[in-house]
């Protein structure tokens, strides 16, 4: 997204923080999380299918350009060396101002590109555009930033992104799990299973139920969920309940109770599951939803 500017003005600043060596994907996640904290509001991220570009915006009344430079200039410059990153703001007059940074270490040059050639100490509506190497990388980072936007401690990513996530040092690949999990604190937290459960979307919960009910696969995520149920701290329980009933309807499955036994029958009347004495985590979670009053 290149614009024609008549004037470029620059100033030398002393950055308060210097970007560390890490993958560009991790650095952009750190940048967005830090901007969220600095501005006091979450970002909005936009992506068009098949595109290589992400757009990230903050609708703010005002932000000081010198503080932006001191706190984030080094990080923006570091990312821009690998993935082109542009920063924009709007002046009170409505003029679009481009912001860029160059240099590293103790000295950093901040440039403002504009039509007027006026230096602005305050701008509003911070906006960033990021160009990724390919469409898959763009879609993957979009999903990651959506998870950050939603305030989730981690992101559950599809396996198609495994190579990119591993290349960017974002995930330790564990093929026993249903998804690639990315923790936003980078190091694996002590409550990693809970963070992973909190990362799951409604659609991903439906996928786990489909794996269990349709393919008879027992995702380990149900082990985590059952442990939280035992400790009475299951996150987003309503989504697990609604996603189960959605999958039961999708597969045309009905359940029939006979005394202390129950059966799950598919659309052809074939038995899928029966008995209340099964101890598998997925089965226990299933029974807890179907018979919520039973302890």
Coordinates of C-alpha atoms in Angstrom, one line a residue:
X1 CA 0.0 0.0 0.0
X2 CA 2.3 2.7 -1.3
X3 CA 1.3 6.4 -1.4
X4 CA 2.9 9.4 -3.0
X5 CA 4.2 11.9 -0.5
X6 CA 5.7 15.3 -1.4
X7 CA 7.7 15.7 1.8
X8 CA 9.7 13.6 4.2
X9 CA 10.9 14.9 7.6
X10 CA 13.0 13.0 10.0
X11 CA 14.2 13.1 13.6
X12 CA 16.7 11.1 15.5
X13 CA 15.4 9.5 18.7
X14 CA 16.8 7.3 21.5
X15 CA 14.7 4.1 21.7
X16 CA 13.6 3.0 25.2
X17 CA 13.5 -0.6 24.1
X18 CA 15.6 -2.5 21.5
X19 CA 14.2 -5.4 19.6
X20 CA 15.6 -8.8 20.4
X21 CA 16.5 -11.5 17.9
X22 CA 13.5 -13.6 17.2
X23 CA 11.4 -14.7 14.3
X24 CA 9.4 -12.0 12.5
X25 CA 6.1 -13.7 13.3
X26 CA 6.9 -13.7 17.0
X27 CA 8.0 -10.1 16.8
X28 CA 4.8 -9.0 15.2
X29 CA 2.8 -10.8 17.9
X30 CA 4.9 -9.0 20.5
X31 CA 4.4 -5.7 18.7
X32 CA 0.6 -6.0 18.6
X33 CA 0.3 -7.2 22.2
X34 CA 2.5 -4.2 23.3
X35 CA 0.5 -1.7 21.3
X36 CA -2.7 -3.1 22.8
X37 CA -1.3 -2.4 26.3
X38 CA 0.1 1.0 25.3
X39 CA -3.1 2.2 23.7
X40 CA -5.4 0.5 26.2
X41 CA -7.6 -1.2 23.6
X42 CA -7.5 -4.2 21.4
X43 CA -6.5 -4.1 17.7
X44 CA -8.6 -5.1 14.8
X45 CA -7.0 -7.3 12.1
X46 CA -8.3 -7.6 8.5
X47 CA -7.5 -10.1 5.8
X48 CA -8.8 -10.7 2.3
X49 CA -8.8 -14.3 1.2
X50 CA -6.0 -15.1 -1.2
X51 CA -4.0 -11.9 -0.3
X52 CA -0.5 -11.7 1.2
X53 CA -1.3 -8.6 3.2
X54 CA -2.7 -8.0 6.7
X55 CA -4.1 -4.8 7.9
X56 CA -4.1 -4.0 11.6
X57 CA -5.9 -0.9 13.0
X58 CA -6.6 1.0 16.2
X59 CA -9.3 3.6 16.3
X60 CA -7.8 6.1 18.8
X61 CA -8.5 9.8 19.4
X62 CA -4.8 10.6 19.8
X63 CA -1.3 9.1 20.2
X64 CA 2.0 10.9 20.7
X65 CA 4.4 10.1 17.8
X66 CA 7.6 10.5 19.9
X67 CA 6.4 7.9 22.4
X68 CA 5.4 5.6 19.5
X69 CA 8.9 5.9 18.2
X70 CA 10.7 5.4 21.6
X71 CA 8.7 2.4 22.6
X72 CA 8.1 0.6 19.2
X73 CA 10.4 2.1 16.6
X74 CA 13.1 -0.5 17.1
X75 CA 10.6 -3.4 16.9
X76 CA 8.9 -2.0 13.8
X77 CA 12.3 -1.5 12.1
X78 CA 13.4 -5.0 12.9
X79 CA 10.2 -6.6 11.5
X80 CA 10.4 -4.4 8.4
X81 CA 13.8 -5.8 7.6
X82 CA 12.2 -9.2 6.8
X83 CA 8.5 -8.5 6.2
X84 CA 7.6 -5.0 4.8
X85 CA 5.7 -3.2 7.5
X86 CA 4.1 0.2 7.0
X87 CA 2.7 2.5 9.8
X88 CA 0.1 5.3 9.3
X89 CA -1.7 7.9 11.3
X90 CA -4.2 10.7 10.5
X91 CA -3.6 14.3 11.3
X92 CA -6.4 16.5 12.7
X93 CA -6.7 18.0 9.2
X94 CA -7.5 14.6 7.8
X95 CA -4.1 14.3 6.1
X96 CA -2.6 10.8 5.9
X97 CA 0.9 10.5 7.5
X98 CA 3.3 7.7 6.8
X99 CA 5.7 6.7 9.6
X100 CA 8.9 4.7 9.2
X101 CA 11.9 3.9 11.2
X102 CA 15.6 3.1 10.4
X103 CA 18.6 2.2 12.4
X104 CA 19.2 0.1 15.4
X105 CA 21.0 0.1 18.8
X106 CA 21.0 3.4 20.7
X107 CA 20.0 5.6 17.8
X108 CA 16.9 5.4 15.6
X109 CA 15.7 7.7 12.8
X110 CA 11.9 8.4 12.7
X111 CA 10.5 9.6 9.4
X112 CA 7.2 11.2 8.7
X113 CA 6.0 11.2 5.1
X114 CA 3.2 13.7 4.2
X115 CA 2.0 16.1 1.5
X116 CA 2.2 19.2 3.8
X117 CA 5.7 18.6 5.1
X118 CA 4.6 19.5 8.6
X119 CA 5.9 17.4 11.6
X120 CA 3.1 16.1 13.8
X121 CA 3.6 15.4 17.5
X122 CA 0.1 13.9 17.8
X123 CA -1.8 11.7 15.4
X124 CA -4.9 9.6 15.6
X125 CA -6.1 6.2 14.2
X126 CA -3.0 4.1 14.2
X127 CA -2.9 1.7 11.2
X128 CA -0.4 -0.9 10.1
X129 CA 0.0 -3.0 6.9
X130 CA 2.1 -6.1 6.9
X131 CA 3.2 -8.0 3.7
X132 CA 3.8 -11.7 4.3
X133 CA 5.8 -14.1 2.1
X134 CA 2.8 -16.0 0.8
X135 CA -1.0 -16.4 1.3
X136 CA -0.7 -19.3 3.7
X137 CA 1.6 -17.3 6.0
X138 CA -0.8 -14.4 5.9
X139 CA -3.8 -16.6 6.7
X140 CA -1.9 -18.2 9.6
X141 CA -0.8 -14.9 11.1
X142 CA -4.3 -13.6 10.7
X143 CA -5.7 -16.4 12.8
X144 CA -3.0 -15.9 15.4
X145 CA -3.7 -12.2 15.7
X146 CA -7.4 -12.9 15.9
X147 CA -6.7 -15.1 18.9
X148 CA -4.7 -12.2 20.4
X149 CA -7.6 -9.8 19.6
X150 CA -10.0 -12.1 21.4
X151 CA -7.8 -12.1 24.5
X152 CA -7.0 -15.8 24.3
X153 CA -3.8 -17.0 26.0
X154 CA -3.0 -19.3 23.1
X155 CA -4.2 -20.2 19.6
X156 CA -5.2 -23.6 18.3
X157 CA -4.0 -23.7 14.7
X158 CA -4.8 -26.2 12.0
X159 CA -2.1 -28.7 10.9
X160 CA -1.7 -27.1 7.5
X161 CA 0.2 -24.3 9.2
X162 CA 2.6 -26.7 11.1
X163 CA 5.6 -26.0 8.8
X164 CA 5.2 -22.2 9.0
X165 CA 4.7 -22.3 12.8
X166 CA 7.8 -24.5 13.3
X167 CA 9.9 -22.3 11.0
X168 CA 8.9 -19.2 13.0
X169 CA 9.6 -21.0 16.3
X170 CA 6.0 -20.5 17.4
X171 CA 5.0 -24.1 18.2
X172 CA 6.6 -27.3 19.4
X173 CA 4.9 -29.8 17.0
X174 CA 3.1 -32.6 18.9
X175 CA 1.3 -34.9 16.4
X176 CA -0.7 -36.6 19.2
X177 CA -2.8 -33.4 19.6
X178 CA -5.6 -32.3 17.3
X179 CA -4.2 -28.9 16.7
X180 CA -0.9 -27.0 16.8
X181 CA -1.0 -24.9 19.9
X182 CA 0.8 -21.5 20.1
X183 CA 1.3 -19.9 23.5
X184 CA 1.4 -16.1 23.5
X185 CA 3.8 -16.0 26.4
X186 CA 6.2 -18.1 24.2
X187 CA 7.3 -20.4 27.0
X188 CA 4.9 -23.3 27.8
X189 CA 2.9 -22.1 30.8
X190 CA 2.3 -24.3 33.9
X191 CA -1.4 -24.5 33.0
X192 CA -0.8 -25.3 29.4
X193 CA -3.8 -27.6 29.0
X194 CA -6.2 -24.9 30.3
X195 CA -4.6 -22.4 28.0
X196 CA -5.1 -24.8 25.1
X197 CA -8.8 -25.3 26.0
X198 CA -9.3 -21.6 26.2
X199 CA -7.8 -21.3 22.7
X200 CA -10.4 -23.5 21.0
X201 CA -13.1 -21.9 19.0
X202 CA -16.7 -23.2 18.8
X203 CA -15.9 -24.7 15.3
X204 CA -12.9 -26.5 16.7
X205 CA -14.9 -27.9 19.5
X206 CA -17.3 -29.3 16.9
X207 CA -14.4 -30.8 15.1
X208 CA -13.3 -32.6 18.2
X209 CA -16.8 -34.0 18.7
X210 CA -16.9 -35.1 15.1
X211 CA -13.6 -37.0 15.6
X212 CA -15.0 -38.8 18.5
X213 CA -18.6 -39.5 17.4
X214 CA -18.0 -40.1 13.6
X215 CA -14.5 -41.5 13.4
X216 CA -14.2 -43.0 16.9
X217 CA -11.0 -41.1 17.5
X218 CA -10.3 -40.0 21.1
X219 CA -8.7 -36.6 21.0
X220 CA -6.4 -35.9 24.1
X221 CA -8.2 -32.5 24.5
X222 CA -11.0 -34.4 26.1
X223 CA -8.6 -35.6 28.8
X224 CA -7.8 -32.0 29.6
X225 CA -11.5 -31.1 29.6
X226 CA -12.4 -33.9 31.9
X227 CA -9.6 -32.8 34.3
X228 CA -11.1 -29.3 34.5
X229 CA -14.6 -30.8 35.0
X230 CA -13.3 -32.8 37.9
X231 CA -11.9 -29.6 39.4
X232 CA -15.1 -27.7 38.5
X233 CA -13.3 -25.1 36.3
X234 CA -14.2 -26.2 32.8
X235 CA -13.9 -23.2 30.5
X236 CA -16.5 -22.2 27.9
X237 CA -18.7 -25.2 29.0
X238 CA -21.7 -23.8 27.1
X239 CA -19.7 -24.0 23.9
X240 CA -18.8 -27.7 24.5
X241 CA -22.5 -28.3 25.1
X242 CA -23.8 -26.5 22.1
X243 CA -21.2 -27.9 19.8
X244 CA -22.1 -31.5 20.9
X245 CA -25.8 -31.0 20.2
X246 CA -24.9 -29.4 16.8
X247 CA -22.8 -32.5 15.9
X248 CA -25.5 -34.9 17.1
X249 CA -27.9 -33.1 14.8
X250 CA -25.4 -33.0 11.9
X251 CA -24.8 -36.8 12.1
X252 CA -28.5 -37.5 12.8
X253 CA -27.6 -39.3 16.0
X254 CA -30.1 -40.0 18.7
X255 CA -29.6 -41.2 22.2
X256 CA -32.0 -43.6 24.0
X257 CA -32.1 -44.3 27.7
X258 CA -32.9 -47.7 29.2
X259 CA -32.6 -47.8 32.9
X260 CA -29.0 -47.3 33.8
X261 CA -27.9 -47.8 30.2
X262 CA -28.1 -45.5 27.2
X263 CA -27.3 -45.9 23.6
X264 CA -26.3 -43.6 20.8
X265 CA -27.8 -44.6 17.5
X266 CA -26.9 -43.2 14.1
X267 CA -29.4 -42.4 11.3
X268 CA -29.5 -46.1 10.3
X269 CA -30.1 -47.2 13.9
X270 CA -26.6 -48.6 14.3
X271 CA -25.3 -48.4 17.8
X272 CA -22.4 -46.0 18.3
X273 CA -22.1 -46.0 22.0
X274 CA -23.8 -47.6 25.0
X275 CA -23.4 -48.1 28.7
X276 CA -22.6 -45.6 31.5
X277 CA -19.6 -47.6 32.8
X278 CA -17.2 -46.4 30.2
X279 CA -14.3 -44.4 31.7
X280 CA -12.8 -42.7 28.7
X281 CA -12.5 -38.9 29.0
X282 CA -14.5 -38.2 25.9
X283 CA -17.3 -40.6 27.0
X284 CA -17.3 -39.1 30.5
X285 CA -17.7 -35.6 29.0
X286 CA -20.4 -36.8 26.7
X287 CA -22.4 -38.3 29.6
X288 CA -21.9 -35.1 31.7
X289 CA -23.6 -33.1 28.9
X290 CA -26.3 -35.6 28.1
X291 CA -27.1 -36.2 31.8
X292 CA -26.1 -32.9 33.6
X293 CA -28.0 -33.7 36.8
X294 CA -26.0 -36.9 37.4
X295 CA -23.0 -36.5 39.7

